[in-house]
């Protein structure tokens, strides 16, 4: 499951950089849950050809992430935003001003990403 989530995130960020054919096949595997055999039959290629294309797309998308780190930055930002929401929720309950200082620190970390 974790692999599928990662593939989906990578595709969301970098999928437009794949060719139309690569996108179509990759979407069928990752999002439409079609088997390699089904895709091969539909595309008029071998099952091995589909397998190789999907692996090549995985490498391409991972390569973009290694260079640009957009998924990593997105996940860090999302995590920090969750921390900030929690701090502000706690502040509403306790009115502890130290929590606002912590929320400001989290906001600063977000702007550094």
Coordinates of C-alpha atoms in Angstrom, one line a residue:
X1 CA 0.0 0.0 0.0
X2 CA 2.8 2.4 0.9
X3 CA 4.3 2.0 -2.6
X4 CA 1.0 2.8 -4.3
X5 CA 0.7 6.0 -2.2
X6 CA 4.2 7.0 -3.1
X7 CA 3.6 6.3 -6.8
X8 CA 0.5 8.4 -6.6
X9 CA 2.3 11.3 -5.0
X10 CA 5.2 11.2 -7.4
X11 CA 2.7 11.0 -10.3
X12 CA 0.7 14.0 -8.9
X13 CA 3.8 16.1 -8.8
X14 CA 5.8 14.9 -11.9
X15 CA 3.3 12.9 -14.0
X16 CA 2.9 15.7 -16.6
X17 CA 6.6 15.3 -17.4
X18 CA 6.0 11.8 -18.7
X19 CA 4.9 11.2 -22.3
X20 CA 1.2 10.7 -23.0
X21 CA 1.8 7.0 -23.6
X22 CA 3.7 6.6 -20.3
X23 CA 1.0 8.5 -18.4
X24 CA -1.8 6.4 -19.9
X25 CA -0.1 3.1 -19.0
X26 CA 1.1 4.3 -15.5
X27 CA -2.4 5.5 -14.7
X28 CA -3.8 2.2 -15.7
X29 CA -1.5 0.4 -13.3
X30 CA -1.4 2.8 -10.4
X31 CA -4.9 4.3 -10.4
X32 CA -7.1 2.0 -12.4
X33 CA -5.6 -1.2 -10.9
X34 CA -5.5 -2.9 -14.2
X35 CA -3.2 -6.0 -14.5
X36 CA -0.1 -5.9 -16.7
X37 CA -1.8 -8.5 -19.0
X38 CA -4.9 -6.3 -19.4
X39 CA -2.9 -3.3 -20.3
X40 CA -0.6 -5.3 -22.6
X41 CA -3.6 -6.6 -24.5
X42 CA -5.2 -3.1 -24.7
X43 CA -2.0 -1.5 -25.9
X44 CA -1.0 -4.3 -28.2
X45 CA 2.4 -5.0 -26.5
X46 CA 3.8 -7.7 -24.3
X47 CA 3.2 -8.0 -20.6
X48 CA 7.0 -7.6 -20.1
X49 CA 6.9 -4.4 -22.2
X50 CA 4.3 -3.0 -19.8
X51 CA 6.3 -4.1 -16.8
X52 CA 9.4 -2.5 -18.2
X53 CA 7.6 0.7 -19.0
X54 CA 6.1 1.0 -15.5
X55 CA 9.5 0.4 -13.9
X56 CA 11.1 3.0 -16.2
X57 CA 8.3 5.5 -15.2
X58 CA 9.0 4.7 -11.5
X59 CA 12.7 5.5 -12.1
X60 CA 11.9 8.7 -14.0
X61 CA 9.6 9.9 -11.3
X62 CA 12.0 9.0 -8.5
X63 CA 14.7 10.8 -10.4
X64 CA 12.7 14.0 -10.6
X65 CA 12.1 13.7 -6.8
X66 CA 15.8 13.2 -6.1
X67 CA 16.5 16.4 -7.9
X68 CA 13.6 18.6 -6.9
X69 CA 12.3 17.2 -3.6
X70 CA 8.8 18.5 -4.2
X71 CA 7.1 15.5 -2.6
X72 CA 9.4 15.7 0.4
X73 CA 8.7 19.4 0.9
X74 CA 5.0 18.8 0.5
X75 CA 5.0 16.1 3.2
X76 CA 7.1 18.3 5.6
X77 CA 4.8 21.3 5.0
X78 CA 1.8 19.1 5.6
X79 CA 3.2 17.7 8.8
X80 CA 4.1 21.1 10.1
X81 CA 0.7 22.5 9.3
X82 CA -0.8 19.6 11.3
X83 CA 1.5 20.5 14.2
X84 CA 0.4 24.1 14.0
X85 CA -3.3 23.2 14.0
X86 CA -2.8 21.1 17.1
X87 CA -0.9 23.9 18.9
X88 CA -3.6 26.4 18.1
X89 CA -6.4 23.9 19.2
X90 CA -4.5 23.4 22.5
X91 CA -4.2 27.2 22.8
X92 CA -7.9 27.7 22.5
X93 CA -8.5 25.2 25.3
X94 CA -5.7 26.5 27.7
X95 CA -4.9 30.0 26.6
X96 CA -1.3 29.2 27.3
X97 CA 0.8 31.9 25.5
X98 CA 3.8 29.5 25.2
X99 CA 1.7 27.6 22.7
X100 CA 1.5 30.6 20.5
X101 CA 5.3 31.0 20.6
X102 CA 5.6 27.3 19.5
X103 CA 3.0 27.9 16.7
X104 CA 5.1 30.9 15.5
X105 CA 8.2 28.6 15.5
X106 CA 6.3 26.1 13.3
X107 CA 5.2 28.9 11.0
X108 CA 8.8 30.0 10.6
X109 CA 9.9 26.4 9.8
X110 CA 7.2 26.3 7.1
X111 CA 8.4 29.4 5.5
X112 CA 12.0 28.0 5.4
X113 CA 10.8 25.0 3.3

